[in-house]
CSV table of N, CA and C in Angstrom, one decimal:
chain,number,residue,atom,x,y,z
A,1,MET,N,91.8,77.2,95.9
A,1,MET,CA,93.1,77.3,96.5
A,1,MET,C,93.3,76.3,97.6
A,2,LYS,N,94.4,75.6,97.5
A,2,LYS,CA,94.8,74.6,98.5
A,2,LYS,C,95.4,75.3,99.7
A,3,ILE,N,94.8,75.2,100.9
A,3,ILE,CA,95.2,75.8,102.1
A,3,ILE,C,96.4,75.0,102.6
A,4,LEU,N,97.6,75.7,102.8
A,4,LEU,CA,98.7,75.1,103.4
A,4,LEU,C,98.8,75.2,104.9
A,5,TYR,N,98.3,76.3,105.4
A,5,TYR,CA,98.3,76.6,106.8
A,5,TYR,C,97.1,77.5,107.1
A,6,GLU,N,96.6,77.3,108.3
A,6,GLU,CA,95.4,78.1,108.7
A,6,GLU,C,95.5,78.4,110.2
A,7,THR,N,95.1,79.6,110.6
A,7,THR,CA,95.1,79.9,112.0
A,7,THR,C,93.9,80.8,112.2
A,8,SER,N,93.5,81.0,113.5
A,8,SER,CA,92.4,81.9,113.7
A,8,SER,C,92.7,82.6,115.1
A,9,ALA,N,92.0,83.7,115.2
A,9,ALA,CA,92.1,84.5,116.4
A,9,ALA,C,90.7,85.0,116.9
A,10,LEU,N,90.5,85.1,118.1
A,10,LEU,CA,89.2,85.5,118.7
A,10,LEU,C,89.5,86.9,119.3
A,11,SER,N,88.7,87.8,118.9
A,11,SER,CA,88.7,89.2,119.5
A,11,SER,C,87.4,89.4,120.3
A,12,THR,N,87.6,89.9,121.5
A,12,THR,CA,86.5,90.3,122.3
A,12,THR,C,86.7,91.7,122.8
A,13,GLY,N,85.8,92.7,122.4
A,13,GLY,CA,85.9,94.0,122.9
A,13,GLY,C,86.6,95.0,121.9
A,14,GLY,N,86.9,94.5,120.7
A,14,GLY,CA,87.4,95.5,119.7
A,14,GLY,C,88.7,96.0,120.1
A,15,ARG,N,88.9,97.3,119.8
A,15,ARG,CA,90.2,98.0,120.0
A,15,ARG,C,90.6,98.1,121.5
A,16,ASN,N,89.7,98.0,122.4
A,16,ASN,CA,90.0,98.1,123.8
A,16,ASN,C,89.7,96.8,124.5
A,17,GLY,N,89.7,95.7,123.8
A,17,GLY,CA,89.4,94.4,124.4
A,17,GLY,C,90.6,93.5,124.4
A,18,ARG,N,90.4,92.2,124.1
A,18,ARG,CA,91.5,91.2,124.1
A,18,ARG,C,91.5,90.4,122.8
A,19,VAL,N,92.6,89.9,122.5
A,19,VAL,CA,92.7,89.0,121.4
A,19,VAL,C,93.4,87.7,121.8
A,20,HIS,N,93.0,86.6,121.4
A,20,HIS,CA,93.6,85.3,121.7
A,20,HIS,C,93.8,84.6,120.3
A,21,VAL,N,95.0,84.2,120.0
A,21,VAL,CA,95.3,83.4,118.8
A,21,VAL,C,95.1,81.9,119.2
A,22,ASP,N,94.2,81.2,118.5
A,22,ASP,CA,93.9,79.9,118.9
A,22,ASP,C,95.1,79.0,118.8
A,23,ASN,N,95.1,78.0,119.7
A,23,ASN,CA,96.2,77.0,119.8
A,23,ASN,C,97.6,77.5,120.0
A,24,THR,N,97.7,78.7,120.6
A,24,THR,CA,99.0,79.3,120.9
A,24,THR,C,98.9,80.0,122.3
A,25,PRO,N,100.0,80.3,122.9
A,25,PRO,CA,100.0,81.1,124.1
A,25,PRO,C,99.8,82.6,123.9
A,26,LEU,N,99.5,83.0,122.7
A,26,LEU,CA,99.4,84.4,122.4
A,26,LEU,C,98.1,85.0,122.8
A,27,HIS,N,98.1,85.9,123.8
A,27,HIS,CA,97.0,86.6,124.3
A,27,HIS,C,97.4,88.1,124.3
A,28,PHE,N,96.6,88.9,123.7
A,28,PHE,CA,97.0,90.3,123.6
A,28,PHE,C,95.9,91.2,124.3
A,29,GLU,N,96.3,92.1,125.1
A,29,GLU,CA,95.5,93.2,125.5
A,29,GLU,C,95.5,94.2,124.4
A,30,MET,N,94.3,94.7,124.0
A,30,MET,CA,94.3,95.7,122.9
A,30,MET,C,94.1,97.1,123.6
A,31,ALA,N,94.5,98.1,122.8
A,31,ALA,CA,94.3,99.5,123.3
A,31,ALA,C,94.3,100.5,122.1
A,32,THR,N,93.3,101.3,122.1
A,32,THR,CA,93.2,102.3,121.1
A,32,THR,C,94.3,103.3,121.3
A,33,PRO,N,95.0,103.7,120.2
A,33,PRO,CA,96.1,104.7,120.4
A,33,PRO,C,95.5,106.0,120.9
A,34,ALA,N,96.4,106.7,121.7
A,34,ALA,CA,96.0,108.0,122.2
A,34,ALA,C,95.6,109.0,121.1
A,35,GLU,N,96.2,108.9,119.9
A,35,GLU,CA,95.9,109.8,118.8
A,35,GLU,C,94.4,109.6,118.3
A,36,MET,N,93.9,108.4,118.7
A,36,MET,CA,92.5,108.1,118.3
A,36,MET,C,91.6,108.2,119.5
A,37,GLY,N,92.0,108.8,120.6
A,37,GLY,CA,91.1,109.0,121.7
A,37,GLY,C,91.3,107.9,122.8
A,38,GLY,N,92.2,107.0,122.6
A,38,GLY,CA,92.4,106.0,123.6
A,38,GLY,C,93.1,106.5,124.9
A,39,ASN,N,92.8,105.8,126.0
A,39,ASN,CA,93.5,106.2,127.2
A,39,ASN,C,94.1,105.0,128.0
A,40,LYS,N,94.1,103.8,127.4
A,40,LYS,CA,94.7,102.6,128.0
A,40,LYS,C,96.2,102.8,127.8
A,41,ALA,N,97.0,102.6,128.9
A,41,ALA,CA,98.4,102.7,128.8
A,41,ALA,C,99.1,101.5,128.2
A,42,VAL,N,98.5,100.3,128.4
A,42,VAL,CA,99.1,99.1,127.9
A,42,VAL,C,98.2,98.4,126.9
A,43,GLY,N,98.8,97.9,125.9
A,43,GLY,CA,98.1,97.1,124.9
A,43,GLY,C,98.6,97.4,123.5
A,44,PHE,N,98.1,96.5,122.6
A,44,PHE,CA,98.5,96.6,121.2
A,44,PHE,C,97.3,97.1,120.4
A,45,ASN,N,97.5,97.5,119.2
A,45,ASN,CA,96.4,97.9,118.3
A,45,ASN,C,96.5,97.1,117.0
A,46,PRO,N,95.4,97.0,116.2
A,46,PRO,CA,95.5,96.2,115.0
A,46,PRO,C,96.5,96.7,114.0
A,47,GLU,N,96.8,98.0,114.0
A,47,GLU,CA,97.8,98.5,113.1
A,47,GLU,C,99.2,97.9,113.4
A,48,GLN,N,99.5,97.9,114.7
A,48,GLN,CA,100.8,97.3,115.1
A,48,GLN,C,100.9,95.8,114.8
A,49,LEU,N,99.9,95.1,114.9
A,49,LEU,CA,99.9,93.6,114.6
A,49,LEU,C,100.0,93.4,113.1
A,50,PHE,N,99.3,94.3,112.3
A,50,PHE,CA,99.3,94.2,110.9
A,50,PHE,C,100.7,94.5,110.4
A,51,ALA,N,101.4,95.6,111.0
A,51,ALA,CA,102.8,95.9,110.6
A,51,ALA,C,103.7,94.8,110.9
A,52,ALA,N,103.6,94.1,112.0
A,52,ALA,CA,104.5,93.0,112.4
A,52,ALA,C,104.3,91.9,111.4
A,53,GLY,N,103.0,91.5,111.1
A,53,GLY,CA,102.8,90.4,110.1
A,53,GLY,C,103.3,90.7,108.8
A,54,TYR,N,103.0,92.0,108.3
A,54,TYR,CA,103.5,92.4,106.9
A,54,TYR,C,105.0,92.4,106.9
A,55,ALA,N,105.7,92.9,107.8
A,55,ALA,CA,107.1,93.0,107.8
A,55,ALA,C,107.7,91.5,107.7
A,56,ALA,N,107.2,90.7,108.6
A,56,ALA,CA,107.7,89.3,108.5
A,56,ALA,C,107.4,88.6,107.2
A,57,CYS,N,106.2,88.8,106.7
A,57,CYS,CA,105.8,88.1,105.5
A,57,CYS,C,106.7,88.7,104.3
A,58,PHE,N,106.8,90.0,104.3
A,58,PHE,CA,107.6,90.6,103.2
A,58,PHE,C,109.1,90.2,103.3
A,59,GLY,N,109.6,90.0,104.5
A,59,GLY,CA,111.0,89.5,104.7
A,59,GLY,C,111.1,88.1,104.1
A,60,SER,N,110.1,87.3,104.2
A,60,SER,CA,110.1,85.9,103.6
A,60,SER,C,110.0,86.0,102.1
A,61,ALA,N,109.3,86.9,101.6
A,61,ALA,CA,109.1,87.1,100.2
A,61,ALA,C,110.5,87.5,99.6
A,62,ILE,N,111.2,88.5,100.3
A,62,ILE,CA,112.6,88.9,99.9
A,62,ILE,C,113.5,87.6,99.9
A,63,GLN,N,113.4,86.8,100.9
A,63,GLN,CA,114.3,85.6,100.9
A,63,GLN,C,114.0,84.7,99.8
A,64,HIS,N,112.7,84.6,99.5
A,64,HIS,CA,112.3,83.7,98.3
A,64,HIS,C,112.9,84.3,97.0
A,65,VAL,N,112.8,85.6,96.8
A,65,VAL,CA,113.4,86.2,95.6
A,65,VAL,C,114.9,86.0,95.6
A,66,LEU,N,115.6,86.2,96.7
A,66,LEU,CA,117.0,85.9,96.7
A,66,LEU,C,117.4,84.5,96.4
A,67,LYS,N,116.6,83.6,96.9
A,67,LYS,CA,116.8,82.1,96.6
A,67,LYS,C,116.6,81.9,95.1
A,68,THR,N,115.6,82.4,94.5
A,68,THR,CA,115.3,82.2,93.0
A,68,THR,C,116.4,82.8,92.2
A,69,ARG,N,117.0,83.9,92.7
A,69,ARG,CA,118.1,84.6,91.9
A,69,ARG,C,119.4,84.0,92.3
A,70,ARG,N,119.4,83.0,93.2
A,70,ARG,CA,120.7,82.4,93.7
A,70,ARG,C,121.6,83.4,94.3
A,71,LEU,N,121.1,84.2,95.1
A,71,LEU,CA,121.9,85.2,95.8
A,71,LEU,C,122.0,84.9,97.3
A,72,SER,N,123.2,84.9,97.8
A,72,SER,CA,123.3,84.6,99.2
A,72,SER,C,123.7,85.9,99.9
A,73,LEU,N,122.8,86.5,100.6
A,73,LEU,CA,123.0,87.8,101.3
A,73,LEU,C,122.6,87.7,102.7
A,74,PRO,N,123.1,88.6,103.6
A,74,PRO,CA,122.6,88.6,104.9
A,74,PRO,C,121.1,88.8,105.0
A,75,ASN,N,120.5,88.4,106.0
A,75,ASN,CA,119.0,88.6,106.2
A,75,ASN,C,118.7,90.1,106.0
A,76,PRO,N,117.6,90.4,105.2
A,76,PRO,CA,117.2,91.8,105.0
A,76,PRO,C,116.6,92.3,106.3
A,77,ASP,N,116.6,93.7,106.4
A,77,ASP,CA,115.8,94.3,107.4
A,77,ASP,C,114.5,94.8,106.7
A,78,VAL,N,113.4,94.6,107.3
A,78,VAL,CA,112.1,95.1,106.7
A,78,VAL,C,111.4,95.8,107.8
A,79,ARG,N,111.1,97.1,107.6
A,79,ARG,CA,110.3,97.9,108.5
A,79,ARG,C,109.0,98.2,107.7
A,80,ALA,N,107.9,97.8,108.4
A,80,ALA,CA,106.6,98.1,107.9
A,80,ALA,C,106.0,99.2,108.7
A,81,THR,N,105.7,100.3,108.2
A,81,THR,CA,105.0,101.4,108.9
A,81,THR,C,103.6,101.4,108.4
A,82,VAL,N,102.6,101.3,109.3
A,82,VAL,CA,101.2,101.2,108.9
A,82,VAL,C,100.5,102.5,109.5
A,83,GLY,N,99.8,103.2,108.7
A,83,GLY,CA,99.1,104.3,109.1
A,83,GLY,C,97.6,104.1,108.9
A,84,LEU,N,96.8,104.6,109.8
A,84,LEU,CA,95.3,104.6,109.7
A,84,LEU,C,94.8,106.0,109.5
A,85,GLY,N,94.1,106.3,108.5
A,85,GLY,CA,93.6,107.6,108.3
A,85,GLY,C,92.2,107.6,107.6
A,86,LYS,N,91.8,108.7,107.2
A,86,LYS,CA,90.5,108.8,106.5
A,86,LYS,C,90.7,109.3,105.1
A,87,ASN,N,90.0,108.6,104.2
A,87,ASN,CA,90.1,109.0,102.7
A,87,ASN,C,89.1,110.1,102.4
A,88,GLU,N,89.0,110.4,101.1
A,88,GLU,CA,88.1,111.5,100.7
A,88,GLU,C,86.7,111.3,101.0
A,89,SER,N,86.3,110.0,101.2
A,89,SER,CA,84.9,109.7,101.5
A,89,SER,C,84.7,109.7,103.0
A,90,ASP,N,85.7,110.1,103.8
A,90,ASP,CA,85.7,110.1,105.2
A,90,ASP,C,85.6,108.6,105.8
A,91,ASP,N,86.0,107.6,105.0
A,91,ASP,CA,86.1,106.3,105.4
A,91,ASP,C,87.5,106.0,106.0
A,92,TYR,N,87.6,105.1,107.0
A,92,TYR,CA,88.9,104.7,107.5
A,92,TYR,C,89.6,103.9,106.4
A,93,GLN,N,90.9,104.1,106.3
A,93,GLN,CA,91.7,103.4,105.3
A,93,GLN,C,93.2,103.3,105.8
A,94,LEU,N,93.8,102.2,105.5
A,94,LEU,CA,95.2,101.9,105.8
A,94,LEU,C,96.1,102.5,104.7
A,95,ALA,N,97.4,102.8,105.1
A,95,ALA,CA,98.5,103.1,104.2
A,95,ALA,C,99.7,102.4,104.8
A,96,VAL,N,100.5,101.8,103.9
A,96,VAL,CA,101.7,101.1,104.4
A,96,VAL,C,103.0,101.6,103.7
A,97,LYS,N,104.0,101.7,104.4
A,97,LYS,CA,105.3,102.0,103.8
A,97,LYS,C,106.3,100.9,104.2
A,98,LEU,N,106.8,100.1,103.2
A,98,LEU,CA,107.8,99.1,103.5
A,98,LEU,C,109.2,99.6,103.1
A,99,THR,N,110.1,99.6,104.2
A,99,THR,CA,111.4,100.0,104.0
A,99,THR,C,112.3,98.8,104.1
A,100,VAL,N,113.0,98.4,103.0
A,100,VAL,CA,113.8,97.2,103.1
A,100,VAL,C,115.2,97.6,102.9
A,101,THR,N,116.1,97.1,103.8
A,101,THR,CA,117.5,97.3,103.7
A,101,THR,C,118.2,96.0,103.3
A,102,LEU,N,118.9,96.0,102.2
A,102,LEU,CA,119.6,94.9,101.7
A,102,LEU,C,121.1,95.1,101.7
A,103,ARG,N,121.8,94.2,102.2
A,103,ARG,CA,123.3,94.4,102.2
A,103,ARG,C,123.9,93.5,101.2
A,104,GLY,N,124.9,94.0,100.5
A,104,GLY,CA,125.6,93.2,99.5
A,104,GLY,C,125.1,93.3,98.1
A,105,VAL,N,124.2,94.3,97.8
A,105,VAL,CA,123.8,94.6,96.4
A,105,VAL,C,123.8,96.1,96.2
A,106,ASP,N,123.8,96.5,94.9
A,106,ASP,CA,123.7,97.9,94.6
A,106,ASP,C,122.3,98.4,94.7
A,107,GLN,N,122.1,99.6,94.6
A,107,GLN,CA,120.7,100.2,94.7
A,107,GLN,C,119.8,99.7,93.7
A,108,ALA,N,120.2,99.6,92.4
A,108,ALA,CA,119.3,99.1,91.3
A,108,ALA,C,118.8,97.7,91.6
A,109,GLU,N,119.8,96.8,92.1
A,109,GLU,CA,119.4,95.5,92.3
A,109,GLU,C,118.5,95.4,93.6
A,110,ALA,N,118.7,96.2,94.6
A,110,ALA,CA,117.9,96.3,95.7
A,110,ALA,C,116.5,96.6,95.3
A,111,GLU,N,116.3,97.6,94.5
A,111,GLU,CA,115.0,98.1,94.1
A,111,GLU,C,114.3,97.0,93.3
A,112,SER,N,115.0,96.3,92.4
A,112,SER,CA,114.5,95.1,91.7
A,112,SER,C,114.0,94.0,92.5
A,113,ILE,N,114.8,93.7,93.5
A,113,ILE,CA,114.5,92.6,94.5
A,113,ILE,C,113.2,92.9,95.2
A,114,VAL,N,113.1,94.2,95.7
A,114,VAL,CA,112.0,94.6,96.5
A,114,VAL,C,110.7,94.6,95.6
A,115,ALA,N,110.8,95.1,94.4
A,115,ALA,CA,109.7,95.1,93.5
A,115,ALA,C,109.2,93.7,93.2
A,116,GLU,N,110.1,92.8,93.0
A,116,GLU,CA,109.7,91.4,92.7
A,116,GLU,C,109.1,90.7,94.0
A,117,ALA,N,109.6,91.0,95.2
A,117,ALA,CA,109.1,90.5,96.4
A,117,ALA,C,107.6,91.0,96.6
A,118,HIS,N,107.4,92.2,96.2
A,118,HIS,CA,106.0,92.8,96.3
A,118,HIS,C,105.0,92.1,95.4
A,119,GLN,N,105.5,91.5,94.3
A,119,GLN,CA,104.6,90.7,93.5
A,119,GLN,C,104.3,89.3,94.0
A,120,VAL,N,105.1,88.8,94.9
A,120,VAL,CA,104.9,87.4,95.4
A,120,VAL,C,104.4,87.4,96.8
A,121,CYS,N,104.6,88.4,97.6
A,121,CYS,CA,104.3,88.4,99.0
A,121,CYS,C,102.7,88.3,99.2
A,122,PRO,N,102.2,87.3,100.0
A,122,PRO,CA,100.8,87.2,100.2
A,122,PRO,C,100.2,88.5,100.8
A,123,TYR,N,100.8,89.2,101.7
A,123,TYR,CA,100.2,90.4,102.2
A,123,TYR,C,100.1,91.4,101.1
A,124,SER,N,101.1,91.6,100.3
A,124,SER,CA,101.1,92.5,99.2
A,124,SER,C,99.9,92.2,98.2
A,125,ARG,N,99.8,90.9,97.9
A,125,ARG,CA,98.7,90.5,97.0
A,125,ARG,C,97.3,90.8,97.7
A,126,ALA,N,97.2,90.6,99.0
A,126,ALA,CA,96.0,90.8,99.7
A,126,ALA,C,95.6,92.3,99.7
A,127,THR,N,96.6,93.2,99.8
A,127,THR,CA,96.3,94.6,99.9
A,127,THR,C,96.3,95.3,98.5
A,128,ARG,N,96.8,94.7,97.5
A,128,ARG,CA,96.9,95.3,96.2
A,128,ARG,C,95.5,95.8,95.7
A,129,GLY,N,95.5,97.1,95.4
A,129,GLY,CA,94.2,97.7,94.9
A,129,GLY,C,93.4,98.2,96.0
A,130,ASN,N,93.7,97.9,97.2
A,130,ASN,CA,92.9,98.4,98.4
A,130,ASN,C,93.7,99.2,99.4
A,131,VAL,N,95.0,99.1,99.4
A,131,VAL,CA,95.8,99.8,100.4
A,131,VAL,C,97.0,100.4,99.6
A,132,GLU,N,97.2,101.7,99.9
A,132,GLU,CA,98.4,102.3,99.3
A,132,GLU,C,99.7,101.8,100.0
A,133,VAL,N,100.5,101.1,99.2
A,133,VAL,CA,101.8,100.6,99.7
A,133,VAL,C,102.9,101.3,99.0
A,134,THR,N,103.8,101.9,99.8
A,134,THR,CA,105.0,102.6,99.3
A,134,THR,C,106.1,101.7,99.6
A,135,LEU,N,107.0,101.4,98.5
A,135,LEU,CA,108.2,100.6,98.7
A,135,LEU,C,109.4,101.5,98.7
A,136,VAL,N,110.3,101.2,99.7
A,136,VAL,CA,111.6,101.9,99.8
A,136,VAL,C,112.7,100.9,99.9
A,137,ALA,N,113.6,100.9,98.9
A,137,ALA,CA,114.7,99.9,98.9
A,137,ALA,C,115.9,100.7,99.3
A,138,LYS,N,116.7,100.1,100.2
A,138,LYS,CA,118.0,100.7,100.6
A,138,LYS,C,119.1,99.7,100.4
A,139,ALA,N,120.1,100.0,99.7
A,139,ALA,CA,121.3,99.1,99.5
A,139,ALA,C,122.4,99.6,100.5
A,140,GLU,N,123.0,98.6,101.1
A,140,GLU,CA,124.1,98.9,102.0
A,140,GLU,C,125.3,98.0,101.6
């Protein structure tokens, strides 16, 4: 694979530590969610950062599909909901729900666009077969 862009981040202290994204001003305090026994009031968690990245990446995949279909629509809204749970083997596992709102198309076309975007999105490709991803398309 020819790398087009590369970045890296350094984490110190895990879920209750700090993260710095190299060559950027991005520094994050991390905090374990209260639902998982955390008690820090301020900070992010890996699931929030994954949700943000997946939502943005999937939005770009939607825009790519719209371009290939020669459709000019308002920017879509993409909400990524990321859950962390335990599977049957008591191992931690992620689950994702992507809710995409498209304006200017009917429901059938919205579903088709979202399904196609799921095939080309790098995050979707990376999670395929490993993470349960539920797609919800909404036409407005």
